[in-house]
Amino acid sequence: MRLTQYFAEAFAVLAGNKIRTLLTALGLIIGVMAVIAIQVLGAGMSGAIQGILGALSDRTFIVLPNQQQADFTRAAIRLSDLQRAKNEVPNVVDAIPAAPQSLRGRYGHTSRRVTVGAGTDERFAATTPIHYGRKLDPDDIALARHVCVITEKAAVKLGITGDPTGSSLRVGEHRYRIIGVLGKSNEGILPGPVAADVAIPYTTYEREYARSRAIVFVRVLMDDPSKVADTEIAMQNWLKRIKGGRVEYQTFDRKSFSKAIDGIFGAVTFVVALIGAVSLLVAGIGILNIMLVSVAERTREIGLRKAIGATRFQVLLQFFIEALALSAFGCLVGMVLGIAIGAFVNGQFIVKLSGITAPIPWVRSIAIATGFATVVTLAFGTYPAWRAATLDPIEALRYE
Amino acid sequence: MNDYLQLEPADRAAIDVRDVTKTYDLGDVKVEALRGVTFTITRGEYVAIMGPSGSGKSTLMNLLGCLDRPTTGRYFLDGSDVSTLGDDQLAAIRLKKLGFVFQGFNLLPRTTALKNVALPLFYAGINSKKRNATAADQLREVGLGDRMDHKPSELSGGQQQRVAIARALVNDPAVVLADEPTGNLDSQTSEEIMALFGHLNDGGRTIIMVTHDEDVAGHARRIIRLRDGRIVSDQVTVRS
């Protein structure tokens, strides 16, 4: 079989009917475009979030009381608990309060509200690049120094230009010497503890902000990151024991975050697949209709082809490939547009927010486009082709 | 002794039809289009089949063209029995042994003369280089060597019919079947086309033509007349 010839003829027929071809393919173009654009965006989003989580250290996890439980007050975690946990729970190096405070920050004549969080040294911190100065080190923490590392965003907010290291930043009632400015962070989308504007040594933080109140989040630092699951359970059990009674805690680490996010994206993918199936059906019916019209219009041509010796299979193949060419065209255009739109929106919003550029899921996009084309052709191109193939040549030649 | 019982086809017969009938079952009514037709056509003959409408000439043409099967009787084409073949086997016979010329030309629109002529070779599985070369030779033979890249819409009726004739000849068929080949042409063009058929016959082609036009039939060397599904006369003409 000379398939290339069949394809060449099919494309010639489609090109000879440009408006009809375009309108018929439009359903497919829009369907494939939407599905692929969402895939690209999903990949961008997922990549951004995974990137942010990747920036979280494997040596930490978060523990917090469940929101809904019988005695929330009893379950509340206090600073004294954390100091005990360090000594009593295996593999726990330290446990630190992790919910940042929102306070007024003053630098020079500029006064803005900033968040202050408990910072750790590099072993437990995100791998954020440093812009000026240095990060917190174990000495800062051991000595509970009055120093801070600020984010680039906070520097902009406070009107800081150039290298501010060594100068003083007033936050609430206290003064801290700025020792470093972090570079563009990977954490833009995630709010909360990892994104505090001003990070002070957690020891300093405990002394100045966490003494007298319940702690919302606890960040646990581990010695051996491979024992994270055991340590989480041990920490929960230990908290239950010291609090007595029916209290509930939950823990999150990088893996369980990832898992939760994978779950969300799984659901999104499922919905997208449903939308895809519906658009596939609509587009397929359009193609079915136009192929039936095409067969009817070309009845005499079919009669002629059969008269000069084309077999049923050859006629079937001709119209089947025409349907295939039509859906291949629609899916290809849809794919290109989908990737373009997805990449544009991704670039304009997600990348700008997160600073992470996820790779375009080429393989998946091509698979979707190919899958669409195959399913549409098989499901909706076969019947018209079969109709053409089984036409009686005598009747067909007489058809007006 | 009936010829029908003789199983071997007549020597040198391009077409050997024996006691062929064709009945169309239209539910309540059965229409007997052919009621027992027997004749042979030897290679190189030029035969016109004539008859009023309803005489069965179209049915006979469809049978001779292997587009249909007889209800009873035998049909040998170029030495082989084709009366009981399946659809795809008949398609293969049409491809190898028959060439069709229609009243309405039946060329593919938006397709060049060359590609139209090459179409049967495509179904024969011949590669495109050889297809084009053979089709070009055939177009030159019908006098359209300078119109190969023209589409049917750019050709006159006579030229279109020449393209159709070239297409009928391109697979070197045993028999050329022409169904009212001049029906859509003016009288002068008709003459040209008939001259072309005459020329092809002189070159040894077997031609069978269905027509209701006595002038056109006059170009053939033998006229078979049908009426009510039977042959009423079968005579050799004197060429004018």
GROMACS .gro file of N, CA and C in nm, chain A residues 253-392:
model
  420
  253ASP      N    1   0.566   1.684   5.612
  253ASP     CA    2   0.704   1.700   5.567
  253ASP      C    3   0.699   1.722   5.417
  254ARG      N    4   0.814   1.732   5.356
  254ARG     CA    5   0.818   1.762   5.214
  254ARG      C    6   0.743   1.656   5.133
  255LYS      N    7   0.760   1.531   5.176
  255LYS     CA    8   0.698   1.421   5.100
  255LYS      C    9   0.547   1.424   5.112
  256SER      N   10   0.497   1.449   5.235
  256SER     CA   11   0.352   1.445   5.249
  256SER      C   12   0.289   1.567   5.183
  257PHE      N   13   0.362   1.680   5.181
  257PHE     CA   14   0.316   1.796   5.104
  257PHE      C   15   0.303   1.759   4.956
  258SER      N   16   0.411   1.699   4.907
  258SER     CA   17   0.413   1.657   4.766
  258SER      C   18   0.295   1.567   4.736
  259LYS      N   19   0.271   1.476   4.829
  259LYS     CA   20   0.166   1.380   4.807
  259LYS      C   21   0.030   1.450   4.800
  260ALA      N   22   0.009   1.544   4.892
  260ALA     CA   23  -0.117   1.618   4.893
  260ALA      C   24  -0.133   1.695   4.762
  261ILE      N   25  -0.023   1.755   4.717
  261ILE     CA   26  -0.031   1.833   4.593
  261ILE      C   27  -0.053   1.742   4.473
  262ASP      N   28   0.015   1.628   4.474
  262ASP     CA   29  -0.009   1.530   4.367
  262ASP      C   30  -0.156   1.491   4.363
  263GLY      N   31  -0.216   1.477   4.481
  263GLY     CA   32  -0.357   1.442   4.489
  263GLY      C   33  -0.442   1.549   4.423
  264ILE      N   34  -0.412   1.676   4.452
  264ILE     CA   35  -0.488   1.787   4.393
  264ILE      C   36  -0.474   1.784   4.241
  265PHE      N   37  -0.348   1.768   4.195
  265PHE     CA   38  -0.329   1.768   4.051
  265PHE      C   39  -0.390   1.646   3.984
  266GLY      N   40  -0.395   1.536   4.059
  266GLY     CA   41  -0.462   1.418   4.006
  266GLY      C   42  -0.609   1.448   3.979
  267ALA      N   43  -0.672   1.518   4.074
  267ALA     CA   44  -0.813   1.553   4.059
  267ALA      C   45  -0.831   1.648   3.940
  268VAL      N   46  -0.741   1.746   3.931
  268VAL     CA   47  -0.749   1.842   3.819
  268VAL      C   48  -0.735   1.767   3.686
  269THR      N   49  -0.638   1.677   3.681
  269THR     CA   50  -0.617   1.599   3.559
  269THR      C   51  -0.742   1.520   3.521
  270PHE      N   52  -0.807   1.467   3.622
  270PHE     CA   53  -0.928   1.389   3.596
  270PHE      C   54  -1.037   1.476   3.535
  271VAL      N   55  -1.056   1.596   3.592
  271VAL     CA   56  -1.157   1.688   3.539
  271VAL      C   57  -1.122   1.727   3.396
  272VAL      N   58  -0.993   1.755   3.374
  272VAL     CA   59  -0.950   1.792   3.239
  272VAL      C   60  -0.976   1.679   3.141
  273ALA      N   61  -0.952   1.557   3.187
  273ALA     CA   62  -0.976   1.442   3.101
  273ALA      C   63  -1.125   1.433   3.064
  274LEU      N   64  -1.212   1.465   3.161
  274LEU     CA   65  -1.355   1.464   3.134
  274LEU      C   66  -1.393   1.569   3.030
  275ILE      N   67  -1.339   1.691   3.049
  275ILE     CA   68  -1.364   1.798   2.952
  275ILE      C   69  -1.316   1.752   2.815
  276GLY      N   70  -1.197   1.692   2.816
  276GLY     CA   71  -1.140   1.641   2.692
  276GLY      C   72  -1.232   1.542   2.625
  277ALA      N   73  -1.288   1.452   2.704
  277ALA     CA   74  -1.376   1.349   2.647
  277ALA      C   75  -1.499   1.412   2.582
  278VAL      N   76  -1.554   1.513   2.648
  278VAL     CA   77  -1.672   1.580   2.592
  278VAL      C   78  -1.637   1.652   2.462
  279SER      N   79  -1.526   1.726   2.463
  279SER     CA   80  -1.490   1.799   2.342
  279SER      C   81  -1.456   1.702   2.229
  280LEU      N   82  -1.400   1.588   2.269
  280LEU     CA   83  -1.368   1.484   2.171
  280LEU      C   84  -1.496   1.434   2.102
  281LEU      N   85  -1.596   1.414   2.183
  281LEU     CA   86  -1.723   1.364   2.131
  281LEU      C   87  -1.784   1.465   2.034
  282VAL      N   88  -1.785   1.592   2.076
  282VAL     CA   89  -1.844   1.697   1.993
  282VAL      C   90  -1.765   1.710   1.862
  283ALA      N   91  -1.633   1.717   1.875
  283ALA     CA   92  -1.550   1.732   1.756
  283ALA      C   93  -1.565   1.610   1.665
  284GLY      N   94  -1.573   1.493   1.727
  284GLY     CA   95  -1.585   1.370   1.650
  284GLY      C   96  -1.713   1.366   1.570
  285ILE      N   97  -1.823   1.413   1.631
  285ILE     CA   98  -1.950   1.412   1.559
  285ILE      C   99  -1.941   1.508   1.439
  286GLY      N  100  -1.873   1.621   1.458
  286GLY     CA  101  -1.851   1.715   1.347
  286GLY      C  102  -1.778   1.647   1.232
  287ILE      N  103  -1.677   1.572   1.267
  287ILE     CA  104  -1.597   1.505   1.163
  287ILE      C  105  -1.679   1.394   1.097
  288LEU      N  106  -1.753   1.322   1.178
  288LEU     CA  107  -1.840   1.217   1.124
  288LEU      C  108  -1.936   1.277   1.021
  289ASN      N  109  -1.997   1.388   1.059
  289ASN     CA  110  -2.094   1.455   0.972
  289ASN      C  111  -2.028   1.497   0.840
  290ILE      N  112  -1.915   1.562   0.849
  290ILE     CA  113  -1.854   1.615   0.728
  290ILE      C  114  -1.800   1.502   0.641
  291MET      N  115  -1.757   1.393   0.702
  291MET     CA  116  -1.710   1.281   0.622
  291MET      C  117  -1.827   1.213   0.549
  292LEU      N  118  -1.943   1.209   0.615
  292LEU     CA  119  -2.060   1.152   0.548
  292LEU      C  120  -2.100   1.241   0.430
  293VAL      N  121  -2.093   1.372   0.451
  293VAL     CA  122  -2.122   1.465   0.342
  293VAL      C  123  -2.023   1.444   0.227
  294SER      N  124  -1.898   1.430   0.265
  294SER     CA  125  -1.793   1.412   0.165
  294SER      C  126  -1.816   1.285   0.083
  295VAL      N  127  -1.853   1.178   0.151
  295VAL     CA  128  -1.878   1.052   0.081
  295VAL      C  129  -1.997   1.069  -0.015
  296ALA      N  130  -2.102   1.135   0.033
  296ALA     CA  131  -2.221   1.155  -0.051
  296ALA      C  132  -2.187   1.240  -0.173
  297GLU      N  133  -2.112   1.347  -0.151
  297GLU     CA  134  -2.075   1.436  -0.261
  297GLU      C  135  -1.991   1.366  -0.367
  298ARG      N  136  -1.912   1.273  -0.321
  298ARG     CA  137  -1.817   1.211  -0.413
  298ARG      C  138  -1.859   1.070  -0.450
  299THR      N  139  -1.989   1.044  -0.446
  299THR     CA  140  -2.039   0.912  -0.480
  299THR      C  141  -1.991   0.868  -0.618
  300ARG      N  142  -2.002   0.960  -0.716
  300ARG     CA  143  -1.960   0.924  -0.853
  300ARG      C  144  -1.810   0.892  -0.858
  301GLU      N  145  -1.734   0.974  -0.785
  301GLU     CA  146  -1.590   0.948  -0.781
  301GLU      C  147  -1.562   0.810  -0.724
  302ILE      N  148  -1.636   0.775  -0.620
  302ILE     CA  149  -1.618   0.643  -0.558
  302ILE      C  150  -1.654   0.534  -0.659
  303GLY      N  151  -1.767   0.557  -0.730
  303GLY     CA  152  -1.807   0.462  -0.834
  303GLY      C  153  -1.699   0.445  -0.938
  304LEU      N  154  -1.642   0.557  -0.979
  304LEU     CA  155  -1.536   0.551  -1.080
  304LEU      C  156  -1.416   0.473  -1.028
  305ARG      N  157  -1.374   0.506  -0.907
  305ARG     CA  158  -1.258   0.438  -0.851
  305ARG      C  159  -1.281   0.287  -0.846
  306LYS      N  160  -1.404   0.250  -0.807
  306LYS     CA  161  -1.433   0.107  -0.801
  306LYS      C  162  -1.436   0.047  -0.941
  307ALA      N  163  -1.492   0.121  -1.036
  307ALA     CA  164  -1.500   0.069  -1.173
  307ALA      C  165  -1.361   0.043  -1.230
  308ILE      N  166  -1.268   0.131  -1.203
  308ILE     CA  167  -1.135   0.109  -1.260
  308ILE      C  168  -1.052   0.014  -1.177
  309GLY      N  169  -1.112  -0.044  -1.074
  309GLY     CA  170  -1.044  -0.155  -1.008
  309GLY      C  171  -1.001  -0.135  -0.865
  310ALA      N  172  -1.045  -0.026  -0.800
  310ALA     CA  173  -1.012  -0.010  -0.659
  310ALA      C  174  -1.091  -0.112  -0.578
  311THR      N  175  -1.024  -0.179  -0.484
  311THR     CA  176  -1.094  -0.275  -0.399
  311THR      C  177  -1.167  -0.200  -0.288
  312ARG      N  178  -1.255  -0.272  -0.219
  312ARG     CA  179  -1.327  -0.209  -0.108
  312ARG      C  180  -1.230  -0.156  -0.005
  313PHE      N  181  -1.125  -0.235   0.020
  313PHE     CA  182  -1.028  -0.193   0.121
  313PHE      C  183  -0.958  -0.064   0.080
  314GLN      N  184  -0.926  -0.053  -0.050
  314GLN     CA  185  -0.857   0.067  -0.096
  314GLN      C  186  -0.945   0.191  -0.082
  315VAL      N  187  -1.074   0.175  -0.110
  315VAL     CA  188  -1.167   0.288  -0.094
  315VAL      C  189  -1.183   0.321   0.055
  316LEU      N  190  -1.194   0.217   0.136
  316LEU     CA  191  -1.205   0.236   0.280
  316LEU      C  192  -1.084   0.315   0.331
  317LEU      N  193  -0.968   0.271   0.286
  317LEU     CA  194  -0.843   0.334   0.330
  317LEU      C  195  -0.840   0.482   0.291
  318GLN      N  196  -0.885   0.510   0.170
  318GLN     CA  197  -0.883   0.648   0.121
  318GLN      C  198  -0.961   0.741   0.214
  319PHE      N  199  -1.084   0.701   0.247
  319PHE     CA  200  -1.167   0.789   0.329
  319PHE      C  201  -1.125   0.785   0.476
  320PHE      N  202  -1.073   0.672   0.517
  320PHE     CA  203  -1.024   0.662   0.653
  320PHE      C  204  -0.906   0.756   0.672
  321ILE      N  205  -0.818   0.756   0.575
  321ILE     CA  206  -0.699   0.842   0.585
  321ILE      C  207  -0.738   0.989   0.572
  322GLU      N  208  -0.844   1.014   0.498
  322GLU     CA  209  -0.891   1.152   0.491
  322GLU      C  210  -0.939   1.199   0.628
  323ALA      N  211  -1.013   1.112   0.696
  323ALA     CA  212  -1.058   1.147   0.832
  323ALA      C  213  -0.938   1.162   0.924
  324LEU      N  214  -0.841   1.074   0.905
  324LEU     CA  215  -0.720   1.080   0.988
  324LEU      C  216  -0.645   1.209   0.964
  325ALA      N  217  -0.633   1.247   0.837
  325ALA     CA  218  -0.560   1.370   0.803
  325ALA      C  219  -0.631   1.490   0.863
  326LEU      N  220  -0.764   1.488   0.856
  326LEU     CA  221  -0.842   1.598   0.912
  326LEU      C  222  -0.821   1.608   1.063
  327SER      N  223  -0.829   1.494   1.130
  327SER     CA  224  -0.813   1.502   1.275
  327SER      C  225  -0.667   1.527   1.313
  328ALA      N  226  -0.574   1.476   1.233
  328ALA     CA  227  -0.433   1.503   1.261
  328ALA      C  228  -0.405   1.652   1.249
  329PHE      N  229  -0.463   1.713   1.147
  329PHE     CA  230  -0.447   1.857   1.128
  329PHE      C  231  -0.503   1.933   1.248
  330GLY      N  232  -0.626   1.898   1.286
  330GLY     CA  233  -0.690   1.966   1.399
  330GLY      C  234  -0.610   1.950   1.527
  331CYS      N  235  -0.563   1.829   1.550
  331CYS     CA  236  -0.492   1.802   1.674
  331CYS      C  237  -0.356   1.870   1.677
  332LEU      N  238  -0.292   1.875   1.561
  332LEU     CA  239  -0.160   1.940   1.554
  332LEU      C  240  -0.174   2.089   1.582
  333VAL      N  241  -0.270   2.152   1.516
  333VAL     CA  242  -0.291   2.295   1.537
  333VAL      C  243  -0.330   2.320   1.683
  334GLY      N  244  -0.421   2.234   1.734
  334GLY     CA  245  -0.464   2.247   1.873
  334GLY      C  246  -0.347   2.233   1.969
  335MET      N  247  -0.258   2.142   1.937
  335MET     CA  248  -0.142   2.120   2.023
  335MET      C  249  -0.052   2.242   2.026
  336VAL      N  250  -0.024   2.294   1.906
  336VAL     CA  251   0.065   2.411   1.897
  336VAL      C  252   0.004   2.529   1.973
  337LEU      N  253  -0.125   2.554   1.948
  337LEU     CA  254  -0.192   2.666   2.017
  337LEU      C  255  -0.197   2.642   2.168
  338GLY      N  256  -0.227   2.518   2.206
  338GLY     CA  257  -0.237   2.485   2.348
  338GLY      C  258  -0.105   2.510   2.419
  339ILE      N  259   0.003   2.464   2.356
  339ILE     CA  260   0.135   2.484   2.418
  339ILE      C  261   0.168   2.633   2.424
  340ALA      N  262   0.137   2.702   2.315
  340ALA     CA  263   0.167   2.846   2.310
  340ALA      C  264   0.090   2.921   2.419
  341ILE      N  265  -0.040   2.894   2.428
  341ILE     CA  266  -0.121   2.965   2.528
  341ILE      C  267  -0.078   2.925   2.669
  342GLY      N  268  -0.060   2.796   2.689
  342GLY     CA  269  -0.018   2.747   2.821
  342GLY      C  270   0.115   2.809   2.862
  343ALA      N  271   0.211   2.809   2.768
  343ALA     CA  272   0.344   2.862   2.800
  343ALA      C  273   0.337   3.011   2.826
  344PHE      N  274   0.252   3.081   2.752
  344PHE     CA  275   0.238   3.226   2.770
  344PHE      C  276   0.181   3.259   2.909
  345VAL      N  277   0.070   3.193   2.940
  345VAL     CA  278   0.006   3.220   3.071
  345VAL      C  279   0.099   3.178   3.183
  346ASN      N  280   0.162   3.063   3.165
  346ASN     CA  281   0.257   3.014   3.264
  346ASN      C  282   0.368   3.116   3.286
  347GLY      N  283   0.423   3.168   3.176
  347GLY     CA  284   0.532   3.264   3.183
  347GLY      C  285   0.488   3.394   3.248
  348GLN      N  286   0.366   3.438   3.213
  348GLN     CA  287   0.318   3.567   3.263
  348GLN      C  288   0.283   3.564   3.411
  349PHE      N  289   0.232   3.450   3.457
  349PHE     CA  290   0.184   3.448   3.595
  349PHE      C  291   0.264   3.357   3.686
  350ILE      N  292   0.266   3.229   3.652
  350ILE     CA  293   0.325   3.135   3.747
  350ILE      C  294   0.475   3.156   3.761
  351VAL      N  295   0.544   3.172   3.648
  351VAL     CA  296   0.689   3.188   3.656
  351VAL      C  297   0.723   3.319   3.726
  352LYS      N  298   0.646   3.422   3.697
  352LYS     CA  299   0.672   3.552   3.760
  352LYS      C  300   0.655   3.544   3.911
  353LEU      N  301   0.553   3.469   3.954
  353LEU     CA  302   0.527   3.457   4.097
  353LEU      C  303   0.628   3.368   4.166
  354SER      N  304   0.659   3.257   4.101
  354SER     CA  305   0.737   3.157   4.172
  354SER      C  306   0.885   3.161   4.138
  355GLY      N  307   0.916   3.220   4.023
  355GLY     CA  308   1.056   3.221   3.982
  355GLY      C  309   1.103   3.087   3.931
  356ILE      N  310   1.009   2.993   3.914
  356ILE     CA  311   1.051   2.861   3.865
  356ILE      C  312   0.990   2.835   3.727
  357THR      N  313   1.075   2.801   3.632
  357THR     CA  314   1.025   2.770   3.499
  357THR      C  315   1.022   2.619   3.484
  358ALA      N  316   0.902   2.564   3.480
  358ALA     CA  317   0.889   2.420   3.463
  358ALA      C  318   0.900   2.387   3.314
  359PRO      N  319   0.959   2.272   3.279
  359PRO     CA  320   0.967   2.236   3.137
  359PRO      C  321   0.828   2.206   3.082
  360ILE      N  322   0.807   2.239   2.954
  360ILE     CA  323   0.679   2.209   2.888
  360ILE      C  324   0.667   2.058   2.871
  361PRO      N  325   0.553   2.001   2.909
  361PRO     CA  326   0.539   1.856   2.900
  361PRO      C  327   0.515   1.811   2.755
  362TRP      N  328   0.622   1.812   2.676
  362TRP     CA  329   0.611   1.779   2.533
  362TRP      C  330   0.551   1.643   2.509
  363VAL      N  331   0.608   1.546   2.580
  363VAL     CA  332   0.568   1.408   2.554
  363VAL      C  333   0.419   1.391   2.581
  364ARG      N  334   0.375   1.449   2.695
  364ARG     CA  335   0.234   1.434   2.729
  364ARG      C  336   0.146   1.508   2.628
  365SER      N  337   0.190   1.627   2.586
  365SER     CA  338   0.111   1.704   2.489
  365SER      C  339   0.097   1.629   2.358
  366ILE      N  340   0.210   1.574   2.312
  366ILE     CA  341   0.205   1.500   2.186
  366ILE      C  342   0.118   1.375   2.202
  367ALA      N  343   0.130   1.313   2.319
  367ALA     CA  344   0.049   1.194   2.344
  367ALA      C  345  -0.099   1.229   2.342
  368ILE      N  346  -0.134   1.342   2.403
  368ILE     CA  347  -0.275   1.383   2.405
  368ILE      C  348  -0.324   1.409   2.263
  369ALA      N  349  -0.246   1.487   2.186
  369ALA     CA  350  -0.288   1.519   2.050
  369ALA      C  351  -0.302   1.393   1.966
  370THR      N  352  -0.203   1.303   1.978
  370THR     CA  353  -0.208   1.179   1.901
  370THR      C  354  -0.327   1.094   1.945
  371GLY      N  355  -0.346   1.090   2.075
  371GLY     CA  356  -0.457   1.011   2.128
  371GLY      C  357  -0.591   1.061   2.077
  372PHE      N  358  -0.609   1.193   2.083
  372PHE     CA  359  -0.732   1.254   2.033
  372PHE      C  360  -0.753   1.216   1.886
  373ALA      N  361  -0.649   1.235   1.806
  373ALA     CA  362  -0.661   1.210   1.662
  373ALA      C  363  -0.697   1.064   1.636
  374THR      N  364  -0.632   0.976   1.710
  374THR     CA  365  -0.655   0.833   1.689
  374THR      C  366  -0.799   0.796   1.726
  375VAL      N  367  -0.839   0.841   1.844
  375VAL     CA  368  -0.973   0.805   1.891
  375VAL      C  369  -1.080   0.861   1.797
  376VAL      N  370  -1.064   0.989   1.760
  376VAL     CA  371  -1.164   1.051   1.672
  376VAL      C  372  -1.170   0.977   1.539
  377THR      N  373  -1.054   0.947   1.484
  377THR     CA  374  -1.052   0.881   1.354
  377THR      C  375  -1.115   0.743   1.363
  378LEU      N  376  -1.075   0.668   1.465
  378LEU     CA  377  -1.127   0.532   1.476
  378LEU      C  378  -1.278   0.533   1.504
  379ALA      N  379  -1.319   0.622   1.594
  379ALA     CA  380  -1.458   0.620   1.636
  379ALA      C  381  -1.551   0.684   1.534
  380PHE      N  382  -1.502   0.787   1.463
  380PHE     CA  383  -1.593   0.862   1.378
  380PHE      C  384  -1.556   0.858   1.229
  381GLY      N  385  -1.436   0.811   1.198
  381GLY     CA  386  -1.395   0.807   1.057
  381GLY      C  387  -1.423   0.673   0.992
  382THR      N  388  -1.443   0.572   1.075
  382THR     CA  389  -1.457   0.437   1.021
  382THR      C  390  -1.591   0.419   0.949
  383TYR      N  391  -1.697   0.470   1.009
  383TYR     CA  392  -1.828   0.448   0.949
  383TYR      C  393  -1.842   0.511   0.810
  384PRO      N  394  -1.807   0.642   0.793
  384PRO     CA  395  -1.817   0.698   0.658
  384PRO      C  396  -1.729   0.623   0.557
  385ALA      N  397  -1.609   0.584   0.601
  385ALA     CA  398  -1.520   0.511   0.510
  385ALA      C  399  -1.581   0.377   0.471
  386TRP      N  400  -1.644   0.313   0.568
  386TRP     CA  401  -1.709   0.185   0.540
  386TRP      C  402  -1.826   0.205   0.443
  387ARG      N  403  -1.901   0.315   0.464
  387ARG     CA  404  -2.010   0.346   0.371
  387ARG      C  405  -1.958   0.361   0.229
  388ALA      N  406  -1.847   0.434   0.216
  388ALA     CA  407  -1.788   0.455   0.084
  388ALA      C  408  -1.746   0.322   0.023
  389ALA      N  409  -1.683   0.238   0.107
  389ALA     CA  410  -1.626   0.114   0.057
  389ALA      C  411  -1.733   0.018   0.008
  390THR      N  412  -1.850   0.024   0.070
  390THR     CA  413  -1.953  -0.074   0.036
  390THR      C  414  -2.054  -0.022  -0.066
  391LEU      N  415  -2.029   0.096  -0.121
  391LEU     CA  416  -2.118   0.147  -0.226
  391LEU      C  417  -2.115   0.053  -0.345
  392ASP      N  418  -2.232   0.038  -0.409
  392ASP     CA  419  -2.238  -0.042  -0.531
  392ASP      C  420  -2.188   0.044  -0.647
   0.00000   0.00000   0.00000
